[in-house]
CSV table of C-alpha atoms and ligand atoms in Angstrom, one decimal:
chain,number,residue,atom,x,y,z
A,28,MET,CA,0.0,0.0,0.0
A,29,SER,CA,1.3,3.5,-0.8
A,30,LYS,CA,0.1,6.9,0.2
A,31,LEU,CA,-0.6,9.1,-2.8
A,32,LEU,CA,0.2,12.7,-1.7
A,33,PHE,CA,-0.7,15.7,-3.9
A,34,PRO,CA,1.4,18.8,-4.3
A,35,GLN,CA,1.3,21.4,-1.5
A,36,ASP,CA,-1.4,24.0,-2.3
A,37,PHE,CA,-3.3,21.5,-4.5
A,38,VAL,CA,-6.9,22.8,-4.7
A,39,TRP,CA,-9.5,20.2,-3.7
A,40,GLY,CA,-12.8,21.5,-4.7
A,41,THR,CA,-16.2,20.9,-6.3
A,42,ALA,CA,-18.0,22.4,-9.3
A,43,THR,CA,-21.6,23.3,-10.2
A,44,ALA,CA,-23.3,25.5,-12.8
A,45,SER,CA,-25.9,28.3,-12.4
A,46,TYR,CA,-28.9,26.7,-14.2
A,47,GLN,CA,-28.2,23.3,-12.6
A,48,VAL,CA,-28.3,24.4,-9.0
A,49,GLU,CA,-29.7,27.9,-8.5
A,50,GLY,CA,-33.4,27.7,-9.1
A,51,ALA,CA,-35.1,31.1,-8.4
A,52,ALA,CA,-35.6,31.2,-12.1
A,53,ARG,CA,-38.0,34.2,-12.0
A,54,GLU,CA,-36.6,36.1,-9.0
A,55,ASP,CA,-34.9,39.4,-8.5
A,56,GLY,CA,-35.2,40.3,-12.1
A,57,ARG,CA,-33.6,37.3,-13.7
A,58,GLY,CA,-34.5,37.0,-17.4
A,59,GLU,CA,-35.4,33.9,-19.4
A,60,SER,CA,-32.6,31.7,-20.6
A,61,ILE,CA,-32.5,29.3,-23.5
A,62,TRP,CA,-32.7,26.5,-20.9
A,63,ASP,CA,-35.9,27.8,-19.4
A,64,ARG,CA,-37.4,27.8,-22.9
A,65,PHE,CA,-35.9,24.5,-23.9
A,66,CYS,CA,-37.5,22.8,-20.8
A,67,THR,CA,-41.0,24.0,-21.8
A,68,ILE,CA,-40.9,21.9,-24.9
A,69,PRO,CA,-42.3,18.4,-24.2
A,70,GLY,CA,-39.9,15.6,-24.8
A,71,ASN,CA,-36.7,17.7,-24.4
A,72,VAL,CA,-36.1,16.9,-20.7
A,73,ALA,CA,-36.8,13.7,-18.8
A,74,ASN,CA,-40.0,13.8,-16.8
A,75,GLY,CA,-40.6,17.3,-18.0
A,76,ASP,CA,-38.2,18.6,-15.3
A,77,THR,CA,-37.0,22.2,-15.3
A,78,GLY,CA,-34.4,24.2,-13.5
A,79,ASP,CA,-37.1,26.4,-11.9
A,80,VAL,CA,-36.2,25.3,-8.4
A,81,ALA,CA,-33.2,22.9,-8.9
A,82,CYS,CA,-31.3,22.8,-5.6
A,83,ASP,CA,-32.5,26.2,-4.5
A,84,HIS,CA,-28.9,27.2,-4.1
A,85,TYR,CA,-29.9,30.8,-4.8
A,86,HIS,CA,-31.5,30.9,-1.4
A,87,ARG,CA,-29.4,28.2,0.3
A,88,PHE,CA,-25.9,29.2,-0.8
A,89,ARG,CA,-24.8,30.0,2.8
A,90,GLU,CA,-25.8,26.6,4.0
A,91,ASP,CA,-24.1,25.0,1.0
A,92,ILE,CA,-20.9,26.9,1.5
A,93,SER,CA,-20.9,26.0,5.2
A,94,LEU,CA,-21.1,22.3,4.2
A,95,MET,CA,-18.2,22.8,1.7
A,96,ARG,CA,-16.2,24.3,4.6
A,97,GLN,CA,-17.0,21.4,6.8
A,98,MET,CA,-15.9,19.1,4.0
A,99,GLY,CA,-12.5,20.8,3.9
A,100,MET,CA,-13.0,22.1,0.4
A,101,LYS,CA,-10.5,24.7,-0.8
A,102,GLY,CA,-12.1,25.6,-4.1
A,103,TYR,CA,-15.6,26.0,-5.6
A,104,ARG,CA,-16.2,26.4,-9.3
A,105,PHE,CA,-19.6,28.0,-10.1
A,106,SER,CA,-21.0,29.9,-13.0
A,107,ILE,CA,-22.7,33.2,-13.5
A,108,ALA,CA,-26.2,33.2,-15.1
A,109,TRP,CA,-26.0,35.8,-17.9
A,110,PRO,CA,-29.8,36.4,-17.7
A,111,ARG,CA,-29.4,37.5,-14.1
A,112,ILE,CA,-27.1,40.2,-15.2
A,113,TYR,CA,-28.7,41.1,-18.6
A,114,PRO,CA,-32.3,39.9,-18.4
A,115,ASP,CA,-33.7,41.1,-21.7
A,116,ALA,CA,-32.8,42.7,-25.0
A,117,ARG,CA,-32.8,46.3,-23.6
A,118,GLY,CA,-29.3,46.1,-22.5
A,119,GLN,CA,-30.0,47.2,-18.9
A,120,VAL,CA,-27.9,45.7,-16.2
A,121,ASN,CA,-29.8,44.0,-13.3
A,122,GLU,CA,-28.1,45.1,-10.2
A,123,ALA,CA,-29.7,42.4,-8.1
A,124,GLY,CA,-28.0,39.8,-10.2
A,125,LEU,CA,-24.6,41.2,-9.7
A,126,GLU,CA,-25.3,41.6,-6.0
A,127,PHE,CA,-26.2,37.9,-5.6
A,128,TYR,CA,-22.8,36.8,-7.0
A,129,SER,CA,-21.0,39.4,-5.0
A,130,ARG,CA,-22.5,37.9,-1.8
A,131,LEU,CA,-21.7,34.4,-3.0
A,132,VAL,CA,-18.0,35.4,-3.5
A,133,ASP,CA,-17.8,37.0,-0.1
A,134,GLU,CA,-19.3,34.0,1.6
A,135,LEU,CA,-16.8,31.7,-0.1
A,136,LEU,CA,-13.8,33.9,0.8
A,137,LYS,CA,-15.1,34.0,4.4
A,138,ALA,CA,-15.1,30.2,4.4
A,139,GLY,CA,-11.5,30.2,3.0
A,140,ILE,CA,-12.7,28.7,-0.3
A,141,THR,CA,-11.2,30.0,-3.6
A,142,PRO,CA,-13.9,30.9,-6.2
A,143,TYR,CA,-13.4,29.7,-9.8
A,144,VAL,CA,-15.9,31.6,-11.8
A,145,THR,CA,-17.2,30.3,-15.1
A,146,LEU,CA,-18.7,33.1,-17.2
A,147,TYR,CA,-20.7,30.9,-19.6
A,148,HIS,CA,-22.1,27.6,-18.7
A,149,TRP,CA,-24.8,27.4,-21.3
A,150,ASP,CA,-27.6,29.6,-20.0
A,151,LEU,CA,-27.7,32.2,-22.8
A,152,PRO,CA,-30.4,34.8,-22.4
A,153,GLN,CA,-33.3,33.9,-24.5
A,154,ALA,CA,-33.4,37.5,-25.8
A,155,MET,CA,-30.0,36.8,-27.4
A,156,GLN,CA,-31.2,33.5,-29.0
A,157,ASP,CA,-34.1,35.5,-30.4
A,158,ILE,CA,-31.6,37.5,-32.5
A,159,GLY,CA,-29.8,34.3,-33.6
A,160,GLY,CA,-27.8,33.3,-30.5
A,161,TRP,CA,-24.2,32.3,-30.9
A,162,ALA,CA,-24.7,32.0,-34.7
A,163,ASN,CA,-25.0,35.8,-34.8
A,164,PRO,CA,-21.6,37.4,-35.4
A,165,GLN,CA,-22.5,40.2,-32.9
A,166,MET,CA,-22.7,37.8,-30.0
A,167,PRO,CA,-19.0,37.9,-29.1
A,168,GLN,CA,-19.4,41.7,-28.5
A,169,TYR,CA,-22.5,41.2,-26.3
A,170,PHE,CA,-20.5,38.5,-24.4
A,171,LEU,CA,-17.7,41.0,-23.8
A,172,THR,CA,-20.1,43.6,-22.5
A,173,TYR,CA,-21.6,41.1,-20.0
A,174,CYS,CA,-18.2,39.8,-18.9
A,175,HIS,CA,-16.9,43.3,-18.5
A,176,LYS,CA,-19.7,44.0,-16.1
A,177,VAL,CA,-19.1,40.9,-14.1
A,178,MET,CA,-15.4,41.3,-13.9
A,179,GLU,CA,-15.7,44.9,-13.0
A,180,ARG,CA,-17.9,43.9,-10.0
A,181,LEU,CA,-16.1,40.7,-8.8
A,182,GLY,CA,-12.6,41.3,-10.1
A,183,ASP,CA,-11.4,42.8,-6.9
A,184,ARG,CA,-12.0,39.4,-5.2
A,185,VAL,CA,-12.0,36.7,-7.9
A,186,ARG,CA,-8.6,35.5,-9.1
A,187,HIS,CA,-9.7,32.5,-11.3
A,188,TRP,CA,-11.8,33.0,-14.4
A,189,ILE,CA,-13.1,30.5,-16.9
A,190,THR,CA,-14.5,32.0,-20.0
A,191,LEU,CA,-16.5,29.1,-21.5
A,192,ASN,CA,-17.6,25.7,-20.3
A,193,GLU,CA,-17.4,23.0,-22.9
A,194,PRO,CA,-17.8,25.0,-26.1
A,195,PHE,CA,-18.1,21.6,-27.9
A,196,CYS,CA,-21.4,20.8,-26.1
A,197,ALA,CA,-22.7,24.4,-26.4
A,198,ALA,CA,-22.0,24.2,-30.1
A,199,PHE,CA,-22.7,20.7,-31.2
A,200,LEU,CA,-25.1,19.2,-28.6
A,201,GLY,CA,-27.1,22.5,-28.8
A,202,ASN,CA,-27.0,23.2,-32.5
A,203,TYR,CA,-26.3,20.0,-34.3
A,204,GLU,CA,-27.6,17.1,-32.2
A,205,GLY,CA,-30.4,19.3,-30.7
A,206,ARG,CA,-30.2,17.4,-27.4
A,207,GLN,CA,-29.5,20.6,-25.5
A,208,ALA,CA,-30.7,24.2,-25.7
A,209,PRO,CA,-31.4,25.9,-28.1
A,210,GLY,CA,-32.3,22.5,-29.7
A,211,ILE,CA,-31.2,23.3,-33.3
A,212,ARG,CA,-30.1,20.5,-35.7
A,213,ASP,CA,-27.8,22.0,-38.3
A,214,PHE,CA,-24.2,21.2,-38.6
A,215,SER,CA,-23.1,24.4,-40.3
A,216,THR,CA,-24.8,26.4,-37.6
A,217,ALA,CA,-23.0,24.4,-35.0
A,218,LEU,CA,-19.6,25.2,-36.6
A,219,ARG,CA,-20.5,28.8,-36.8
A,220,VAL,CA,-21.5,28.8,-33.1
A,221,ALA,CA,-18.2,27.1,-32.1
A,222,TYR,CA,-16.3,29.8,-34.1
A,223,HIS,CA,-18.2,32.7,-32.5
A,224,LEU,CA,-17.8,31.2,-29.0
A,225,TYR,CA,-14.0,31.3,-29.6
A,226,VAL,CA,-14.1,34.9,-30.9
A,227,ALA,CA,-16.0,35.7,-27.7
A,228,HIS,CA,-13.5,33.9,-25.6
A,229,GLY,CA,-10.7,35.8,-27.3
A,230,LEU,CA,-12.3,39.2,-26.7
A,231,VAL,CA,-12.6,38.5,-23.0
A,232,VAL,CA,-9.1,37.2,-22.6
A,233,ARG,CA,-7.8,40.3,-24.4
A,234,TYR,CA,-9.9,42.5,-22.2
A,235,PHE,CA,-8.7,40.7,-19.1
A,236,ARG,CA,-5.1,41.3,-20.0
A,237,GLN,CA,-5.6,44.9,-21.0
A,238,SER,CA,-7.5,45.8,-17.9
A,239,GLY,CA,-4.6,44.6,-15.8
A,240,MET,CA,-6.9,42.7,-13.5
A,241,LYS,CA,-5.1,40.4,-11.1
A,242,GLY,CA,-5.5,36.7,-11.4
A,243,GLU,CA,-5.7,34.0,-14.0
A,244,ILE,CA,-7.9,33.2,-17.0
A,245,GLY,CA,-8.6,30.0,-18.7
A,246,ILE,CA,-11.3,27.9,-20.4
A,247,ALA,CA,-12.9,24.5,-19.6
A,248,LEU,CA,-12.8,22.0,-22.4
A,249,ASN,CA,-14.4,18.5,-22.4
A,250,LEU,CA,-11.8,16.2,-23.9
A,251,MET,CA,-11.9,12.4,-24.3
A,252,GLY,CA,-9.8,9.8,-25.9
A,253,ARG,CA,-11.5,8.2,-29.0
A,254,VAL,CA,-10.7,4.5,-29.3
A,255,PRO,CA,-11.3,2.5,-32.5
A,256,LEU,CA,-13.7,-0.4,-31.9
A,257,SER,CA,-11.7,-2.7,-34.1
A,258,ASP,CA,-8.3,-3.0,-35.9
A,259,GLU,CA,-9.9,-2.2,-39.2
A,260,PRO,CA,-8.2,0.8,-40.9
A,261,GLU,CA,-11.6,2.5,-41.5
A,262,ASP,CA,-12.3,2.4,-37.7
A,263,ALA,CA,-8.9,3.9,-37.0
A,264,ALA,CA,-9.7,6.7,-39.5
A,265,ALA,CA,-13.1,7.1,-37.8
A,266,ALA,CA,-11.4,7.4,-34.4
A,267,ARG,CA,-9.0,10.0,-35.7
A,268,ARG,CA,-12.0,12.0,-37.1
A,269,ALA,CA,-13.9,11.7,-33.8
A,270,ASP,CA,-10.8,13.1,-32.1
A,271,GLY,CA,-10.8,15.9,-34.6
A,272,TYR,CA,-14.5,16.6,-34.0
A,273,ILE,CA,-14.4,16.8,-30.2
A,274,ASN,CA,-10.8,17.4,-29.2
A,275,ARG,CA,-8.7,19.0,-31.9
A,276,TRP,CA,-11.4,21.3,-33.2
A,277,PHE,CA,-11.2,23.0,-29.8
A,278,LEU,CA,-7.6,22.6,-28.8
A,279,ASP,CA,-6.0,23.6,-32.1
A,280,PRO,CA,-7.4,27.1,-32.5
A,281,LEU,CA,-6.7,27.9,-28.8
A,282,ILE,CA,-3.2,26.8,-28.8
A,283,ARG,CA,-2.1,27.0,-32.5
A,284,GLY,CA,-4.4,29.5,-33.9
A,285,THR,CA,-5.6,27.1,-36.7
A,286,TYR,CA,-8.3,24.6,-37.2
A,287,PRO,CA,-7.2,21.0,-37.9
A,288,GLN,CA,-6.7,20.8,-41.7
A,289,ASP,CA,-7.8,17.2,-42.0
A,290,MET,CA,-11.2,18.1,-40.4
A,291,VAL,CA,-11.6,21.2,-42.6
A,292,ASP,CA,-11.0,19.1,-45.6
A,293,TRP,CA,-13.4,16.4,-44.4
A,294,TYR,CA,-16.2,18.8,-43.6
A,295,GLN,CA,-15.7,20.5,-46.9
A,296,SER,CA,-15.8,17.2,-48.8
A,297,MET,CA,-19.2,16.6,-47.1
A,298,GLY,CA,-20.6,19.9,-48.3
A,299,VAL,CA,-20.6,21.6,-44.9
A,300,VAL,CA,-20.6,25.4,-45.0
A,301,MET,CA,-17.6,26.6,-43.1
A,302,PRO,CA,-17.1,29.6,-40.7
A,303,PRO,CA,-15.1,32.5,-42.0
A,304,PHE,CA,-11.6,31.6,-40.5
A,305,ASP,CA,-10.7,35.3,-40.4
A,306,PRO,CA,-7.0,35.7,-39.7
A,307,ASP,CA,-7.5,38.4,-37.1
A,308,GLU,CA,-10.1,36.5,-35.3
A,309,MET,CA,-8.0,33.4,-35.4
A,310,ALA,CA,-5.2,35.3,-33.7
A,311,LEU,CA,-7.6,36.6,-31.1
A,312,MET,CA,-8.6,33.0,-30.2
A,313,ALA,CA,-5.0,31.9,-29.7
A,314,GLN,CA,-3.9,34.3,-27.0
A,315,PRO,CA,-1.9,32.6,-24.2
A,316,LEU,CA,-4.0,31.3,-21.3
A,317,ASP,CA,-2.9,31.1,-17.7
A,318,PHE,CA,-4.4,27.6,-17.3
A,319,MET,CA,-6.4,25.1,-19.2
A,320,GLY,CA,-9.5,23.5,-17.6
A,321,LEU,CA,-10.1,19.9,-18.3
A,322,ASN,CA,-13.5,18.3,-17.9
A,323,TYR,CA,-12.9,14.6,-18.1
A,324,TYR,CA,-15.5,11.9,-17.7
A,325,ASN,CA,-14.5,9.0,-20.0
A,326,ASP,CA,-13.0,7.9,-23.2
A,327,SER,CA,-15.3,6.6,-25.9
A,328,PHE,CA,-15.3,3.9,-28.6
A,329,VAL,CA,-15.8,4.7,-32.2
A,330,ARG,CA,-16.5,2.9,-35.5
A,331,HIS,CA,-16.8,3.9,-39.1
A,332,ASP,CA,-20.4,4.6,-40.0
A,333,SER,CA,-21.3,6.1,-43.4
A,334,GLN,CA,-24.9,6.6,-42.3
A,335,VAL,CA,-24.0,9.5,-40.1
A,336,TRP,CA,-23.6,12.7,-42.0
A,337,PRO,CA,-21.2,14.6,-42.0
A,338,LEU,CA,-19.1,12.8,-39.4
A,339,GLY,CA,-19.0,9.3,-40.8
A,340,PHE,CA,-18.6,7.6,-37.4
A,341,SER,CA,-20.7,6.5,-34.5
A,342,SER,CA,-20.0,5.5,-30.9
A,343,ALA,CA,-20.7,2.2,-29.1
A,344,THR,CA,-19.5,0.8,-25.8
A,345,PRO,CA,-18.0,-2.7,-26.0
A,346,ARG,CA,-20.1,-5.3,-24.2
A,347,LEU,CA,-18.8,-6.2,-20.7
A,348,MET,CA,-17.1,-2.9,-20.3
A,349,PRO,CA,-17.7,-1.4,-16.8
A,350,VAL,CA,-20.1,1.5,-17.1
A,351,ASN,CA,-21.8,4.0,-14.7
A,352,ASP,CA,-25.6,4.3,-14.4
A,353,ARG,CA,-25.7,6.6,-17.5
A,354,GLY,CA,-23.9,3.9,-19.5
A,355,TRP,CA,-20.7,5.9,-19.7
A,356,PRO,CA,-17.6,3.6,-19.8
A,357,ILE,CA,-15.2,3.8,-16.9
A,358,THR,CA,-11.8,4.5,-18.4
A,359,GLU,CA,-9.6,6.1,-15.8
A,360,GLU,CA,-6.4,5.7,-17.7
A,361,GLY,CA,-7.8,7.9,-20.3
A,362,LEU,CA,-7.4,10.8,-17.9
A,363,TYR,CA,-3.7,10.1,-17.5
A,364,HIS,CA,-3.2,9.9,-21.3
A,365,MET,CA,-5.2,13.1,-22.0
A,366,LEU,CA,-3.2,15.0,-19.4
A,367,LEU,CA,0.1,13.8,-20.9
A,368,ARG,CA,-1.1,14.7,-24.4
A,369,MET,CA,-2.1,18.2,-23.3
A,370,LYS,CA,1.4,18.7,-22.1
A,371,GLN,CA,3.4,16.9,-24.8
A,372,GLU,CA,1.4,17.6,-27.9
A,373,TYR,CA,0.1,21.0,-27.0
A,374,GLY,CA,2.7,22.3,-24.6
A,375,ILE,CA,0.1,23.2,-22.0
A,376,ARG,CA,1.9,24.3,-18.9
A,377,LYS,CA,-0.8,24.5,-16.3
A,378,ILE,CA,-4.0,22.5,-16.0
A,379,VAL,CA,-7.0,22.5,-13.6
A,380,ILE,CA,-9.4,19.6,-13.6
A,381,THR,CA,-12.5,21.6,-13.8
A,382,GLU,CA,-14.9,18.6,-13.9
A,383,ASN,CA,-14.7,14.9,-13.2
A,384,GLY,CA,-17.3,12.7,-11.7
A,385,THR,CA,-19.9,10.0,-12.3
A,386,ALA,CA,-23.7,9.4,-12.3
A,387,ILE,CA,-25.1,6.8,-9.9
A,388,ASN,CA,-28.7,6.1,-9.1
A,389,ASP,CA,-28.1,6.8,-5.4
A,390,VAL,CA,-30.8,6.0,-2.8
A,391,ARG,CA,-31.2,7.3,0.6
A,392,SER,CA,-31.5,4.6,3.3
A,393,ALA,CA,-34.0,4.5,6.2
A,394,ASP,CA,-31.4,5.8,8.5
A,395,ASN,CA,-30.6,8.7,6.2
A,396,ARG,CA,-27.4,7.5,4.7
A,397,VAL,CA,-26.3,7.4,1.1
A,398,GLU,CA,-23.8,4.7,0.3
A,399,ASP,CA,-22.2,5.1,-3.1
A,400,PRO,CA,-19.2,2.8,-3.2
A,401,GLN,CA,-19.1,3.0,-7.0
A,402,ARG,CA,-18.5,6.7,-6.8
A,403,VAL,CA,-15.8,6.3,-4.2
A,404,ASP,CA,-14.2,3.7,-6.5
A,405,TYR,CA,-14.5,6.1,-9.5
A,406,LEU,CA,-12.9,9.0,-7.6
A,407,ARG,CA,-10.1,6.8,-6.3
A,408,ARG,CA,-9.3,5.5,-9.8
A,409,HIS,CA,-9.3,8.9,-11.4
A,410,LEU,CA,-7.4,10.7,-8.7
A,411,HIS,CA,-4.8,7.9,-8.9
A,412,GLN,CA,-4.4,8.5,-12.6
A,413,LEU,CA,-4.2,12.2,-11.9
A,414,HIS,CA,-1.5,11.6,-9.4
A,415,ARG,CA,0.4,9.5,-11.9
A,416,ALA,CA,0.2,12.3,-14.4
A,417,ILE,CA,1.5,14.8,-11.9
A,418,GLN,CA,4.4,12.4,-11.1
A,419,ALA,CA,5.1,12.3,-14.8
A,420,GLY,CA,5.6,16.1,-14.8
A,421,VAL,CA,2.2,17.5,-15.8
A,422,ASN,CA,1.4,20.6,-13.7
A,423,VAL,CA,-2.2,20.1,-12.4
A,424,THR,CA,-3.0,22.6,-9.7
A,425,GLY,CA,-6.5,21.6,-8.7
A,426,TYR,CA,-9.4,19.2,-9.0
A,427,MET,CA,-13.0,20.3,-9.0
A,428,GLN,CA,-15.2,17.3,-8.5
A,429,TRP,CA,-18.5,17.3,-10.5
A,430,SER,CA,-20.5,17.9,-8.6
A,431,PHE,CA,-20.9,19.4,-5.1
A,432,CYS,CA,-24.5,18.2,-5.1
A,433,ASP,CA,-27.0,16.3,-7.2
A,434,ASN,CA,-28.6,18.8,-9.6
A,435,PHE,CA,-30.5,19.4,-12.8
A,436,GLU,CA,-28.6,17.3,-15.2
A,437,TRP,CA,-29.7,19.0,-18.5
A,438,SER,CA,-31.9,16.7,-20.6
A,439,PHE,CA,-31.8,14.0,-18.0
A,440,GLY,CA,-33.4,16.4,-15.5
A,441,TYR,CA,-33.2,15.2,-11.9
A,442,SER,CA,-32.9,11.5,-12.8
A,443,SER,CA,-29.1,11.6,-13.1
A,444,ARG,CA,-27.2,12.1,-9.8
A,445,PHE,CA,-23.6,13.3,-9.9
A,446,GLY,CA,-23.3,14.8,-6.4
A,447,LEU,CA,-21.0,14.2,-3.4
A,448,VAL,CA,-24.0,15.6,-1.5
A,449,TYR,CA,-27.4,14.0,-2.0
A,450,ILE,CA,-30.3,16.3,-2.5
A,451,ASP,CA,-33.9,15.2,-1.6
A,452,PHE,CA,-35.5,17.3,-4.3
A,453,ALA,CA,-38.9,17.2,-2.5
A,454,THR,CA,-37.6,18.7,0.7
A,455,GLN,CA,-34.3,20.2,-0.3
A,456,GLU,CA,-32.6,18.3,2.4
A,457,ARG,CA,-28.8,17.7,1.9
A,458,ILE,CA,-27.1,14.5,3.0
A,459,VAL,CA,-23.3,14.1,2.5
A,460,LYS,CA,-22.8,10.8,0.7
A,461,GLN,CA,-20.2,8.2,1.5
A,462,SER,CA,-18.2,9.6,-1.4
A,463,GLY,CA,-18.5,13.1,0.1
A,464,HIS,CA,-17.0,11.8,3.3
A,465,TRP,CA,-14.3,10.0,1.5
A,466,TYR,CA,-13.4,13.0,-0.6
A,467,ALA,CA,-13.4,15.3,2.4
A,468,GLN,CA,-10.9,13.0,4.1
A,469,ALA,CA,-8.7,13.0,1.0
A,470,ALA,CA,-8.8,16.8,0.9
A,471,ARG,CA,-7.9,17.0,4.6
A,472,ASP,CA,-5.0,14.5,4.1
A,473,ASN,CA,-4.0,16.0,0.8
A,474,GLY,CA,-4.0,12.4,-0.6
A,475,PHE,CA,-5.2,8.9,0.1
A,476,ASP,CA,-3.9,5.3,0.4
A,477,TRP,CA,-3.6,3.3,-2.7
A,478,ILE,CA,-3.2,-0.4,-3.2
A,479,ASP,CA,-1.9,-1.2,-6.6
A,480,MET,CA,-3.6,-4.4,-7.8
A,481,GLY,CA,-1.3,-4.6,-10.9
B,529,FCB,C1,-20.7,18.3,-18.3
B,529,FCB,C2,-21.3,19.6,-18.0
B,529,FCB,C3,-21.8,19.7,-16.6
B,529,FCB,C4,-22.5,18.4,-16.2
B,529,FCB,C5,-21.6,17.2,-16.4
B,529,FCB,C6,-22.2,15.9,-16.0
B,529,FCB,O1,-20.7,18.1,-19.7
B,529,FCB,O2,-20.3,20.6,-18.1
B,529,FCB,O3,-22.7,20.8,-16.5
B,529,FCB,O4,-23.7,18.3,-16.7
B,529,FCB,O5,-21.3,17.2,-17.8
């Protein structure tokens, strides 16, 4: 047995996002978001769930932060709801929205917890969608105006900023697959959205640098290894394409200022209309970042599939592979390989794990306990691989577990639980799960015991 110790000052934390936890959807002047609208359309979200109440974090944030403190957490990643700051199309700032986040930041600092603020975690004001959403080339400018306001208000206390959460999902799940808000199904629109998201990101990074604000700025990307399902060359090519679709399309412009040429060629050969690739905008996207956020859940398995336009691949999980209750394969070594790749292939010098976690159908026992040994196992395995990557020289400064508490899991509604803290959605009662206790201990000890089974 060995003790895995993490670097001194390693930030043990948890993550959430505004729409998933806050509730109070119509309070204190908050405007409608694309998720409020998306949830009203039957069939979009399991059981017709909405984020109207969620975990009521808007009213219970003090209680939640006190729980985080008791759990020994050192960091908390949360997001700002844009429609709380700019509720409608009139461009008037809603003071009450800024005030809420200011109180939240103060409460965290009082508890000795470092805030990591995400500026966009998918809840675009509906008023912006009504003028075309992220497909509209003016959107980056609107985003800058909003971020400017938030940074002006919180920048004296917040030192860690994340511009965008998972631009892949915002672009492709929202505008190609239609599984998330705004529910559009058009590949060229999704490419345009991805492009404008990056222009927006670039504008905010530039503003942050020019303003001389203290602290660090980064972005959170969801990256995953794509593994061919067979030894057939066409499956290997499909896996490379899948890697281009989800990983390289997002890493390359940020780090290299270019889109991957093989993917540009492939999409063009499929008749997809491409975004402008303006050289000035490409340069804007590629400004140096202080850190890269990695959201890692699993790798995925890919095979050639000519039925799927324009990607030409589909995913399937091999039989007998261990999976979580959402059917996501458990592939902890993928985290190690992705971290090494980020350093070696892209030269990324500082990484924060901005999300990592698993969905389990947790149940509360009669004596009010929630035993989730599968989540403890998932955490141990992933933190072990993270430790391995750090030993191999990758600079990872923190780990934000997804999620602090069970919450509104997008199109799965409340049916998919990711929390370290169980929420009884009928009563809003919080119960720290077995995994929450385990994680709290690991945070206190700055590590945990590991038995290598070979
Ligand atoms: C990520 C999202 C996050 C959460 C987890 C499970 O894609 O960023 O909001 O839903 O998945």
